[in-house]
Amino acid sequence: MGRPRRSSRASIEDAAAELFLEQGYAGTTVEQITQRAGVSRATFFNYFAAKSDVLWSSFDESAGRLRDELRAVGTDRPPIDGVRQALLVIAQDFPGESAPWAVAEAETMGTAEELGASGLPRFAAQAAVIAEFLRTRLSLSRDDVRPPAAAAAIVAATAAAAGVWVNAGASRGSLASYVEAAITPVCAGFAAALDGA
């Protein structure tokens, strides 16, 4: 009946990972996860709004810091450089050995389709945070297309970097180096486009 408890959240994540490996994402129910974790259904939903949220646990924790990191950017720093720096600080939370299991084992677990569906709103939310930061810092109007375009490009580059990082294997190193290589040219291009704004 369950397992010794570390934290409920960690137990739920571990149980979900085991079950997804054993019987696939689609073949696993929330009830099975809670039974394996030794927690109640109510406890599961205290931490996760849906089964798919378990796949994004580490991302959601780090992505939640983006707004705070951007707030900490000094007004003397070019805003686009502040975005770059904020994303690199967050990416440092992911050393080489911490690749998210849901992505690293997507084929075995059958999570690829769900990652695509549940990832899009997450990336869109991060792009909205970046766009609002750029718009506010540069005093641009809401009909100026440059902040959302820059934000979408930067988030897409970050996502591409994360995908390459996960697939790089055990010798991958920190996510930060991949993110830096991907977003630096994007930020440089938009810095020129926003120059004088």
Short mmCIF file of C-alpha atoms in Angstrom, two decimals:
data_model
loop_
_atom_site.label_atom_id
_atom_site.label_comp_id
_atom_site.label_asym_id
_atom_site.label_seq_id
_atom_site.Cartn_x
_atom_site.Cartn_y
_atom_site.Cartn_z
CA MET A 1 0.00 0.00 0.00
CA GLY A 2 2.10 2.91 -1.22
CA ARG A 3 5.65 3.76 -0.21
CA PRO A 4 7.54 5.61 2.51
CA ARG A 5 6.86 9.29 1.95
CA ARG A 6 9.54 11.79 1.02
CA SER A 7 7.40 14.70 -0.02
CA SER A 8 4.01 14.14 -1.57
CA ARG A 9 4.99 16.04 -4.72
CA ALA A 10 8.19 14.04 -5.21
CA SER A 11 6.36 10.78 -4.53
CA ILE A 12 3.74 11.65 -7.13
CA GLU A 13 6.41 12.51 -9.71
CA ASP A 14 8.32 9.29 -9.03
CA ALA A 15 5.16 7.17 -9.20
CA ALA A 16 4.06 8.81 -12.44
CA ALA A 17 7.47 8.27 -14.04
CA GLU A 18 7.47 4.59 -13.06
CA LEU A 19 3.96 4.03 -14.37
CA PHE A 20 4.54 5.91 -17.61
CA LEU A 21 7.60 3.73 -18.22
CA GLU A 22 5.69 0.54 -17.38
CA GLN A 23 2.41 1.14 -19.20
CA GLY A 24 2.73 4.39 -21.13
CA TYR A 25 1.30 7.82 -20.50
CA ALA A 26 -2.08 7.14 -22.13
CA GLY A 27 -2.50 3.88 -20.22
CA THR A 28 -1.93 5.47 -16.82
CA THR A 29 -4.66 7.12 -14.76
CA VAL A 30 -4.43 9.66 -11.95
CA GLU A 31 -5.90 7.00 -9.66
CA GLN A 32 -3.05 4.61 -10.48
CA ILE A 33 -0.50 7.34 -9.83
CA THR A 34 -2.00 8.22 -6.45
CA GLN A 35 -2.20 4.56 -5.45
CA ARG A 36 1.44 3.98 -6.40
CA ALA A 37 2.51 7.17 -4.60
CA GLY A 38 0.46 6.36 -1.49
CA VAL A 39 -1.41 9.67 -1.58
CA SER A 40 -5.02 10.68 -2.01
CA ARG A 41 -6.57 12.04 -5.19
CA ALA A 42 -7.04 15.36 -3.37
CA THR A 43 -3.31 15.47 -2.62
CA PHE A 44 -2.52 14.91 -6.30
CA PHE A 45 -4.71 17.85 -7.29
CA ASN A 46 -3.16 20.05 -4.60
CA TYR A 47 0.05 19.87 -6.64
CA PHE A 48 -1.12 19.29 -10.21
CA ALA A 49 -4.21 20.52 -12.03
CA ALA A 50 -4.05 17.63 -14.52
CA LYS A 51 -2.06 14.49 -15.27
CA SER A 52 -0.14 16.32 -18.00
CA ASP A 53 1.18 18.84 -15.45
CA VAL A 54 3.36 16.10 -13.93
CA LEU A 55 5.31 16.09 -17.20
CA TRP A 56 6.19 19.76 -16.74
CA SER A 57 7.00 19.88 -13.04
CA SER A 58 10.63 20.99 -13.31
CA PHE A 59 9.85 23.42 -16.14
CA ASP A 60 6.95 25.00 -14.27
CA GLU A 61 9.04 25.56 -11.15
CA SER A 62 11.81 27.32 -13.08
CA ALA A 63 9.58 29.16 -15.53
CA GLY A 64 7.67 30.63 -12.61
CA ARG A 65 10.83 32.60 -11.79
CA LEU A 66 11.00 34.42 -15.12
CA ARG A 67 8.88 37.40 -14.06
CA ASP A 68 10.99 37.85 -10.90
CA GLU A 69 14.25 37.61 -12.82
CA LEU A 70 13.04 40.24 -15.29
CA ARG A 71 11.95 42.54 -12.46
CA ALA A 72 15.51 42.35 -11.13
CA VAL A 73 16.98 43.64 -14.40
CA GLY A 74 18.49 47.08 -13.83
CA THR A 75 17.10 49.97 -15.82
CA ASP A 76 20.64 50.76 -17.00
CA ARG A 77 20.78 47.48 -18.94
CA PRO A 78 19.29 47.20 -22.45
CA PRO A 79 15.98 45.32 -22.02
CA ILE A 80 16.76 42.66 -24.61
CA ASP A 81 20.03 41.93 -22.80
CA GLY A 82 18.05 41.69 -19.56
CA VAL A 83 15.83 39.03 -21.14
CA ARG A 84 18.88 37.09 -22.27
CA GLN A 85 20.44 37.27 -18.82
CA ALA A 86 17.22 36.23 -17.05
CA LEU A 87 16.86 33.14 -19.23
CA LEU A 88 20.49 32.17 -18.69
CA VAL A 89 20.12 32.47 -14.92
CA ILE A 90 17.10 30.15 -15.03
CA ALA A 91 18.84 27.71 -17.41
CA GLN A 92 21.66 27.33 -14.88
CA ASP A 93 19.15 25.42 -12.72
CA PHE A 94 19.54 22.51 -15.13
CA PRO A 95 22.92 20.77 -14.96
CA GLY A 96 23.62 17.97 -17.42
CA GLU A 97 22.24 15.22 -15.20
CA SER A 98 18.88 16.92 -14.67
CA ALA A 99 17.22 16.45 -18.08
CA PRO A 100 13.46 16.14 -17.52
CA TRP A 101 12.47 12.47 -17.59
CA ALA A 102 9.25 13.15 -19.49
CA VAL A 103 11.25 14.55 -22.43
CA ALA A 104 14.27 12.26 -22.20
CA GLU A 105 12.03 9.17 -22.16
CA ALA A 106 9.24 10.55 -24.38
CA GLU A 107 9.37 7.67 -26.86
CA THR A 108 9.28 4.96 -24.19
CA MET A 109 6.61 6.70 -22.13
CA GLY A 110 4.50 7.82 -25.07
CA THR A 111 4.53 11.43 -23.86
CA ALA A 112 5.57 13.21 -27.08
CA GLU A 113 2.05 14.14 -28.22
CA GLU A 114 0.99 15.32 -24.79
CA LEU A 115 4.19 17.32 -24.35
CA GLY A 116 3.42 19.13 -27.59
CA ALA A 117 -0.17 19.87 -26.62
CA SER A 118 0.50 20.93 -23.04
CA GLY A 119 3.76 22.71 -23.86
CA LEU A 120 2.31 25.26 -26.26
CA PRO A 121 0.34 27.24 -23.64
CA ARG A 122 3.36 27.22 -21.34
CA PHE A 123 5.64 28.64 -24.01
CA ALA A 124 3.00 31.19 -24.99
CA ALA A 125 2.74 32.31 -21.36
CA GLN A 126 6.50 32.79 -21.12
CA ALA A 127 6.52 34.74 -24.39
CA ALA A 128 3.76 36.99 -23.00
CA VAL A 129 5.84 37.73 -19.89
CA ILE A 130 8.87 38.65 -22.02
CA ALA A 131 6.80 40.75 -24.44
CA GLU A 132 5.23 42.71 -21.59
CA PHE A 133 8.66 43.34 -20.05
CA LEU A 134 10.04 44.64 -23.36
CA ARG A 135 6.96 46.73 -24.07
CA THR A 136 7.05 48.32 -20.61
CA ARG A 137 10.80 48.95 -20.48
CA LEU A 138 10.84 50.44 -23.97
CA SER A 139 7.59 52.39 -23.51
CA LEU A 140 6.11 50.87 -26.65
CA SER A 141 2.43 50.74 -27.55
CA ARG A 142 0.42 47.53 -27.58
CA ASP A 143 0.16 47.64 -31.36
CA ASP A 144 3.95 47.56 -31.79
CA VAL A 145 4.70 44.10 -33.15
CA ARG A 146 8.36 44.04 -32.13
CA PRO A 147 8.01 43.00 -28.43
CA PRO A 148 5.79 39.95 -29.10
CA ALA A 149 7.86 39.01 -32.15
CA ALA A 150 11.09 39.20 -30.16
CA ALA A 151 9.56 37.27 -27.28
CA ALA A 152 8.21 34.51 -29.52
CA ALA A 153 11.57 34.14 -31.28
CA ILE A 154 13.50 34.03 -28.00
CA VAL A 155 11.17 31.45 -26.46
CA ALA A 156 11.32 29.33 -29.63
CA ALA A 157 15.12 29.46 -29.58
CA THR A 158 15.12 28.49 -25.90
CA ALA A 159 12.80 25.54 -26.58
CA ALA A 160 14.99 24.40 -29.48
CA ALA A 161 18.05 24.61 -27.23
CA ALA A 162 16.32 22.52 -24.58
CA GLY A 163 15.41 19.86 -27.15
CA VAL A 164 18.99 19.56 -28.38
CA TRP A 165 20.24 19.52 -24.77
CA VAL A 166 17.95 16.65 -23.74
CA ASN A 167 18.97 14.57 -26.75
CA ALA A 168 22.70 15.22 -26.26
CA GLY A 169 23.00 12.38 -23.75
CA ALA A 170 25.02 11.98 -20.58
CA SER A 171 27.83 14.31 -21.68
CA ARG A 172 25.41 17.17 -22.37
CA GLY A 173 26.60 19.65 -19.70
CA SER A 174 24.45 22.49 -18.43
CA LEU A 175 21.37 23.72 -20.27
CA ALA A 176 22.69 27.27 -19.94
CA SER A 177 25.38 26.81 -22.59
CA TYR A 178 22.80 25.54 -25.10
CA VAL A 179 20.39 28.36 -24.33
CA GLU A 180 23.16 30.94 -24.65
CA ALA A 181 24.18 29.64 -28.07
CA ALA A 182 20.57 29.66 -29.28
CA ILE A 183 19.28 32.97 -27.95
CA THR A 184 22.34 35.22 -28.27
CA PRO A 185 22.00 35.75 -32.04
CA VAL A 186 18.22 36.15 -31.73
CA CYS A 187 18.64 38.77 -29.01
CA ALA A 188 21.32 40.55 -31.04
CA GLY A 189 19.02 40.72 -34.06
CA PHE A 190 16.15 42.15 -32.06
CA ALA A 191 18.44 44.53 -30.19
CA ALA A 192 19.12 46.15 -33.56
CA ALA A 193 15.40 46.20 -34.40
CA LEU A 194 14.56 47.79 -31.04
CA ASP A 195 17.47 50.23 -31.07
CA GLY A 196 16.21 53.70 -30.34
CA ALA A 197 12.82 52.49 -29.17
#
